[in-house]
Tab-separated table of C-alpha atoms in Angstrom:
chain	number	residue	atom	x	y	z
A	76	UNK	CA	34.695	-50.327	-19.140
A	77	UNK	CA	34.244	-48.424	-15.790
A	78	UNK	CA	31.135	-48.749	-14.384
A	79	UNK	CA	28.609	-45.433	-15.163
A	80	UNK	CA	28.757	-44.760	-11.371
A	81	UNK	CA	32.482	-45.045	-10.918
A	82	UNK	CA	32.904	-42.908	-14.075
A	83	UNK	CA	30.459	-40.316	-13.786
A	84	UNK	CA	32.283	-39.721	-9.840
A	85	UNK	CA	35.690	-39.628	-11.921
A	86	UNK	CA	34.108	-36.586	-14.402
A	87	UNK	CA	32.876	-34.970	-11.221
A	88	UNK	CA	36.232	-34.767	-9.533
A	89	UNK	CA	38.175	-33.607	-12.835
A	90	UNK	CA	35.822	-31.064	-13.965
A	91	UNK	CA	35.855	-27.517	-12.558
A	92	UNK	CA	32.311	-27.081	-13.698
A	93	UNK	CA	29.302	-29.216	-13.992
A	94	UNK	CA	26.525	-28.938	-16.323
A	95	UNK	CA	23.716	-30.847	-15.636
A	96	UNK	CA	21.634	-31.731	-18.522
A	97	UNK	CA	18.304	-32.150	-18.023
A	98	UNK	CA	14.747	-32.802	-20.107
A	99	UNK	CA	12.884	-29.613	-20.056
A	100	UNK	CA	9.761	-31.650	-20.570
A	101	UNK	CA	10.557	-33.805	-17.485
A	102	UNK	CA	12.406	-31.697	-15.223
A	103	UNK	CA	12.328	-34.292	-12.242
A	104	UNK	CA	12.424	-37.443	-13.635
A	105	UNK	CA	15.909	-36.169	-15.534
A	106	UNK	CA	17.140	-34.667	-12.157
A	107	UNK	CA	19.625	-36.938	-10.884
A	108	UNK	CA	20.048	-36.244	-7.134
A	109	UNK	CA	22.680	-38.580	-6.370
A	110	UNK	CA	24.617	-37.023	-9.055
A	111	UNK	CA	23.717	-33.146	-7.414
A	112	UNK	CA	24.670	-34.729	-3.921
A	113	UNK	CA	27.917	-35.474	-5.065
A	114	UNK	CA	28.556	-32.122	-7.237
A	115	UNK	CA	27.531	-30.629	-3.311
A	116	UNK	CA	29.687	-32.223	-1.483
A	117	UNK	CA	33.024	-31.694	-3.604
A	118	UNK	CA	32.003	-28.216	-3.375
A	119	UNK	CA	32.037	-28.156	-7.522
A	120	UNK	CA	30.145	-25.196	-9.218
A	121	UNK	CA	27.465	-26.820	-11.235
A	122	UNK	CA	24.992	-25.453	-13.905
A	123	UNK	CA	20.872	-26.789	-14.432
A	124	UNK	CA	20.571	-26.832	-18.281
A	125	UNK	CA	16.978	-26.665	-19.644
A	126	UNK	CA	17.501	-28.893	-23.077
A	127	UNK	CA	14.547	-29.205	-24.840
A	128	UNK	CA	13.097	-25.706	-24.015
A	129	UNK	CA	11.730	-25.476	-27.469
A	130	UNK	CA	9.367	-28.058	-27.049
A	131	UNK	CA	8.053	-26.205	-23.544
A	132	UNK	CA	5.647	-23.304	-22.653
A	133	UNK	CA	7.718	-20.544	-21.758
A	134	UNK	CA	5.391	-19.987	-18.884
A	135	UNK	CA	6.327	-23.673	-17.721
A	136	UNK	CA	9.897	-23.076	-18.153
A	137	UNK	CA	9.917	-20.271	-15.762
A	138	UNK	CA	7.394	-22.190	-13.470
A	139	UNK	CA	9.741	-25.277	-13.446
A	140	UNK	CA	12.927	-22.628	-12.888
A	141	UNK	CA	12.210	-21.131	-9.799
A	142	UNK	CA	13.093	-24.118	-7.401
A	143	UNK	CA	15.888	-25.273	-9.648
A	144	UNK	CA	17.396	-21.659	-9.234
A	145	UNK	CA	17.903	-22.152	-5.583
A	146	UNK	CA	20.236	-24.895	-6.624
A	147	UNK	CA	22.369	-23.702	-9.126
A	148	UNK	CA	22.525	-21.451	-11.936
A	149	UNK	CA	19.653	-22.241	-14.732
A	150	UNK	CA	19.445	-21.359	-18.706
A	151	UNK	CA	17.086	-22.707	-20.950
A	152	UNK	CA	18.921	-24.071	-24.141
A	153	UNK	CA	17.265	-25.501	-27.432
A	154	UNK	CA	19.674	-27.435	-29.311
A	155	UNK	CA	17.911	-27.684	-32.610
A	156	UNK	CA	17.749	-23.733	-33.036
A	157	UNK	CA	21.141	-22.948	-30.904
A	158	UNK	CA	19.181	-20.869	-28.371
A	159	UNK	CA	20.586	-20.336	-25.078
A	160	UNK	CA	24.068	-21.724	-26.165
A	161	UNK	CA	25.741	-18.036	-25.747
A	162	UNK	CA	23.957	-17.258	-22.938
A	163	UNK	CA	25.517	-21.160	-21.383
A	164	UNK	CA	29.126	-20.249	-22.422
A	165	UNK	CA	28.862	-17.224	-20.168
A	166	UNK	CA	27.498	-18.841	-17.494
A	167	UNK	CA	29.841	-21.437	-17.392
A	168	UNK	CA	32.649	-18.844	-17.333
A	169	UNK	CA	30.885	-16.697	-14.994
A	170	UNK	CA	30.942	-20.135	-12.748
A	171	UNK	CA	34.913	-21.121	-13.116
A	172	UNK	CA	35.673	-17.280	-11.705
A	173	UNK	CA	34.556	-18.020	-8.737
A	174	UNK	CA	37.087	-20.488	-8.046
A	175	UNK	CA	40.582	-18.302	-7.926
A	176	UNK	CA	42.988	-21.197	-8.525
A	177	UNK	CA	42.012	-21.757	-12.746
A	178	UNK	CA	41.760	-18.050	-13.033
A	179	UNK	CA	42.535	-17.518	-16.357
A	180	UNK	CA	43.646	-21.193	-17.194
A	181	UNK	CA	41.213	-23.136	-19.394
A	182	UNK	CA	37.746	-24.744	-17.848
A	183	UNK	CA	37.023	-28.227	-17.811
A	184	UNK	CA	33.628	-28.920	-18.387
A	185	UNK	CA	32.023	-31.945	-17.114
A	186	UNK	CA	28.644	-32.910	-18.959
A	187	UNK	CA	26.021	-35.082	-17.181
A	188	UNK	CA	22.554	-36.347	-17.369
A	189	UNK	CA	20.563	-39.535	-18.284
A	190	UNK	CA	20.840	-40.908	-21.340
A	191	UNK	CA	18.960	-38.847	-24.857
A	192	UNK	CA	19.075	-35.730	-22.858
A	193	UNK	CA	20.840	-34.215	-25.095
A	194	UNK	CA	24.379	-33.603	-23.672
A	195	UNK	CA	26.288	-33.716	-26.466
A	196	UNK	CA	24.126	-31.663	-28.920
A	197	UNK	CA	24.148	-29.269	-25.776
A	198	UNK	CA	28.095	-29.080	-26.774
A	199	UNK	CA	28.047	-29.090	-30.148
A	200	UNK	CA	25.422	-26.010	-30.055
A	201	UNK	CA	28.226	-24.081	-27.494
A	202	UNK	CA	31.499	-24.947	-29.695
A	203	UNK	CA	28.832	-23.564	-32.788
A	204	UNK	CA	30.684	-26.675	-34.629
A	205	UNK	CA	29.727	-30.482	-34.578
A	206	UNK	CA	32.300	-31.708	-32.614
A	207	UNK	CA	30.878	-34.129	-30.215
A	208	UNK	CA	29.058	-37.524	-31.843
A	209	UNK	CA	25.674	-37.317	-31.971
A	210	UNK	CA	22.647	-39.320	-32.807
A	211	UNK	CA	18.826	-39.417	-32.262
A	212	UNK	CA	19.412	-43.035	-30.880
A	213	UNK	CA	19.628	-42.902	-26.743
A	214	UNK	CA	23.580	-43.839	-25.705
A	215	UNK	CA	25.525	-42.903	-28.804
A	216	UNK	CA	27.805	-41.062	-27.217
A	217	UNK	CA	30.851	-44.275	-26.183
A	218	UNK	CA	32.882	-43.778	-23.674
A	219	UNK	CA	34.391	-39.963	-22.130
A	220	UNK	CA	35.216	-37.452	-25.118
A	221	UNK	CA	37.246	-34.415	-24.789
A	222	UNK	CA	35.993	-31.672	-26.984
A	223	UNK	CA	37.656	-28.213	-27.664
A	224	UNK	CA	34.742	-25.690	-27.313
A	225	UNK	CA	37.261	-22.151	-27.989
A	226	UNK	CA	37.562	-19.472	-25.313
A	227	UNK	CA	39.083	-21.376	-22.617
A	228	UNK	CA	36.229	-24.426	-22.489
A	229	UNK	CA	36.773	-28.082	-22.844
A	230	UNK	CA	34.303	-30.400	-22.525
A	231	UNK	CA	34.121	-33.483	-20.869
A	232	UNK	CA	31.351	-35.660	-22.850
A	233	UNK	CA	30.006	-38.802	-21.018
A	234	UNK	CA	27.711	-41.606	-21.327
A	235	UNK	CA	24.567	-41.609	-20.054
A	236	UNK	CA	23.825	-41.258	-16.321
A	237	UNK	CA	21.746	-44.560	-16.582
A	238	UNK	CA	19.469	-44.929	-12.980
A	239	UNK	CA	20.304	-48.130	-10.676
A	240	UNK	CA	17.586	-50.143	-11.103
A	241	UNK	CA	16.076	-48.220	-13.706
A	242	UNK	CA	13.172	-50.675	-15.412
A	243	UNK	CA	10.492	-47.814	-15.671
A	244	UNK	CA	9.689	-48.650	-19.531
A	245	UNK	CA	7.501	-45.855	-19.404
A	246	UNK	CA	9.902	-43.281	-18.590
A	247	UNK	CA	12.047	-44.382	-21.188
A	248	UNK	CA	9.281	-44.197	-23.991
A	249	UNK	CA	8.376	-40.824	-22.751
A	250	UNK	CA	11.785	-40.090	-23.088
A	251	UNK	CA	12.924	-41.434	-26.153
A	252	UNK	CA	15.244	-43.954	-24.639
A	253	UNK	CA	13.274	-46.503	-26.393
A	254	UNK	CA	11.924	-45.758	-29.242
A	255	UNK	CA	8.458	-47.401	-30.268
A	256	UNK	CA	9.947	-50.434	-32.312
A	257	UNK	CA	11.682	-51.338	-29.060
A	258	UNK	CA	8.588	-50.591	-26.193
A	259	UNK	CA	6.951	-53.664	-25.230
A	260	UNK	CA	4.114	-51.578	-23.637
A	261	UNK	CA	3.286	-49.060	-26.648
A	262	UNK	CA	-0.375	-48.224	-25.306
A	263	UNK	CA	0.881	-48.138	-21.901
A	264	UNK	CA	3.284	-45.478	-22.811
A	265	UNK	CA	0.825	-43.925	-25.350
A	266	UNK	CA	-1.878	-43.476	-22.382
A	267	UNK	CA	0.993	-41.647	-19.958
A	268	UNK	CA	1.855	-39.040	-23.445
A	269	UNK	CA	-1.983	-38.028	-23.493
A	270	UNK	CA	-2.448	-37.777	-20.052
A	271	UNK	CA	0.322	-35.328	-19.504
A	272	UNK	CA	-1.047	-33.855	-22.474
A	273	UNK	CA	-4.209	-33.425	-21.184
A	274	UNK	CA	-3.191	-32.465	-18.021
A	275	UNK	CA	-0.712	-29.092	-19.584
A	276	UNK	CA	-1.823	-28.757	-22.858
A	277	UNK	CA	-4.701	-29.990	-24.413
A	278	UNK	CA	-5.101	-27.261	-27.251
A	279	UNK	CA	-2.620	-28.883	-28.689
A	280	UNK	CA	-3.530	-32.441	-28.650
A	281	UNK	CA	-6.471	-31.372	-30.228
A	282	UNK	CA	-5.010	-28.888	-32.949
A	283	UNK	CA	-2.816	-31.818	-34.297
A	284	UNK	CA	-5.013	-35.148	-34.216
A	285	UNK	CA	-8.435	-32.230	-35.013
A	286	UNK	CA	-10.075	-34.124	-32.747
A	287	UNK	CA	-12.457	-32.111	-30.312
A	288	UNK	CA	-11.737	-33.658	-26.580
A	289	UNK	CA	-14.116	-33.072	-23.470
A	290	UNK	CA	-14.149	-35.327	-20.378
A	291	UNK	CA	-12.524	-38.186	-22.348
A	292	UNK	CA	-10.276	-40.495	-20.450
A	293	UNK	CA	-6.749	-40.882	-21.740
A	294	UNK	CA	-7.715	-44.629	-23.506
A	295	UNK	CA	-11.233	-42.568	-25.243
A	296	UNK	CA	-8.518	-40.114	-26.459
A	297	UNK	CA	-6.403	-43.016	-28.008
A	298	UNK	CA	-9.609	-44.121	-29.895
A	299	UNK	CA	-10.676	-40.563	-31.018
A	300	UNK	CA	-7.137	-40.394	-32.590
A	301	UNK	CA	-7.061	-43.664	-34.130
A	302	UNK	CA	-10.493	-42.979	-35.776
A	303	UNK	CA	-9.427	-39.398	-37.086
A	304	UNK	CA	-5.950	-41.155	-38.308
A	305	UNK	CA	-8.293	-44.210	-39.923
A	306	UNK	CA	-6.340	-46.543	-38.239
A	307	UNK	CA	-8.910	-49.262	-38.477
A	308	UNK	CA	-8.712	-53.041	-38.488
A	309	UNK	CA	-11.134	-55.249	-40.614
A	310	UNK	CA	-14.328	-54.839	-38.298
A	311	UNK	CA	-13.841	-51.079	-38.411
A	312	UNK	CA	-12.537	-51.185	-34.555
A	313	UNK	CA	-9.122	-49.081	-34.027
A	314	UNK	CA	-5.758	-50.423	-34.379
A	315	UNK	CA	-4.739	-49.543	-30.992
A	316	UNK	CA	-0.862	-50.440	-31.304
A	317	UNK	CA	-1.022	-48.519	-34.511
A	318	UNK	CA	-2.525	-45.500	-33.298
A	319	UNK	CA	0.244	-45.785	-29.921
A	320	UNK	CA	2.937	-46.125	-32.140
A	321	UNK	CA	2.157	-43.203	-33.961
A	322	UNK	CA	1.995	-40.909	-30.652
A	323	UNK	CA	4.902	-41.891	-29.322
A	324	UNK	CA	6.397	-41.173	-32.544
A	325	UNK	CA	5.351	-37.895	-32.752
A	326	UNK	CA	6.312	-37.261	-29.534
A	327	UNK	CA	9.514	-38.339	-29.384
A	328	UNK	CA	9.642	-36.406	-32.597
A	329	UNK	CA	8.513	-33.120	-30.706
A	330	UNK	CA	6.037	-32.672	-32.938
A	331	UNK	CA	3.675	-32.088	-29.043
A	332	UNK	CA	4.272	-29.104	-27.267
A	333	UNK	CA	3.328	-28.816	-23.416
């Protein structure tokens, strides 16, 4: 197979418009800007897509949207309620206009972004049919896809934009890349979920765990938690791996809001 690099240039060149899909939660650390570079310099119209709003403030939506908008064209779309998706097909039509020589010819859509982004549910929530594959599991989606969206759009679905070099095991817990059974570092990526918790919303750290947090650091947090979820080993001290495992599970299961 093609390396990611070699084949992610490939979808640029085809396409006539680029979506990329990026983590609402972590709008820079799902940017790609070699990818944007590229998309630049081809002169291809390209779209920022917000996946994952649901699971974001709206006020930090619209705070994380005003740089991104001097880019390229942003929309916030949740792919577990469909939100957005109608608002995405016209944008991406809006975009193809502007170049006069596929005029009324059909678009080819080229979808990119790192890996559990969500590109293909992104798809399947514009076609309003479950056409692309799927799955909760990061890199599902094998090889390049085609998929028929109606109304002139066809997708291009692609792997994963994996980083070179990427070995941040951190940023792959925080983004469900690997999931908890596969983390070698489950309180190290625990500690980074409540501190951006703490640090943009807190309310809701403590409205889920009911525990009651003042000037605790991010490790006293982890041990409030694991006493109010009795995750306690035989001398009544907290099962820290336990109580880690279970954050990053909720998280990844969106079950915490920023």
């Amino acid at each position: 197979m093609a390396s990611y690099k070699a084949l992610v240039k490939d979808v640029i060149k085809k396409a006539d418009v680029l979506l990329e899909v990026i983590d609402a939660r972590f709008p820079e650390e799902t940017r790609n800007s070699e990818v944007e570079r590229e998309i630049i310099r081809l002169n291809k119209p390209f779209i920022i897509v917000l996946n994952k709003s649901d699971l974001v403030s709206r006020e930090k939506l619209e705070k994380t949207k005003a740089p991104l908008s001097k880019i390229a064209p942003v929309v916030f779309v949740s792919s577990k309620d469909r939100s957005g998706t109608t608002m995405l097909r016209h944008q991406i039509l809006a975009s193809a206009a502007v170049k006069a020589d596929i005029k009324g010819q059909d678009v080819l859509v080229g979808t990119l972004g790192y890996p559990n982004v969500g590109k293909s549910s992104v798809i399947n929530g514009v076609t309003g049919r479950h056409r692309a594959s799927t799955s909760p599991i990061s890199g599902h989606t094998k090889g390049v896809q085609h998929v028929d969206a109606g109304s002139r759009i066809m997708f291009i679905d692609t792997p994963g934009v994996i980083p070179f070099d990427e070995k941040d095991e951190y940023l792959q817990g925080l983004l469900g890349i690997k999931d908890a059974t596969h983390l070698k570092d489950k309180i190290g990526v625990a500690l980074e979920i409540i501190e951006k918790m703490l640090a943009e919303n807190k309310t809701v750290l403590e409205s889920f765990y009911s525990v009651m947090i003042k000037d605790e650091t991010s490790y006293d947090v982890l041990e409030l938690i694991g006493k109010q979820c009795n995750f306690l080993q035989k001398k009544g001290e907290v099962d820290e791996t336990r109580t880690a495992t279970r954050i990053i599970n909720d998280w990844q299961n969106g079950l915490l809001l920023i």
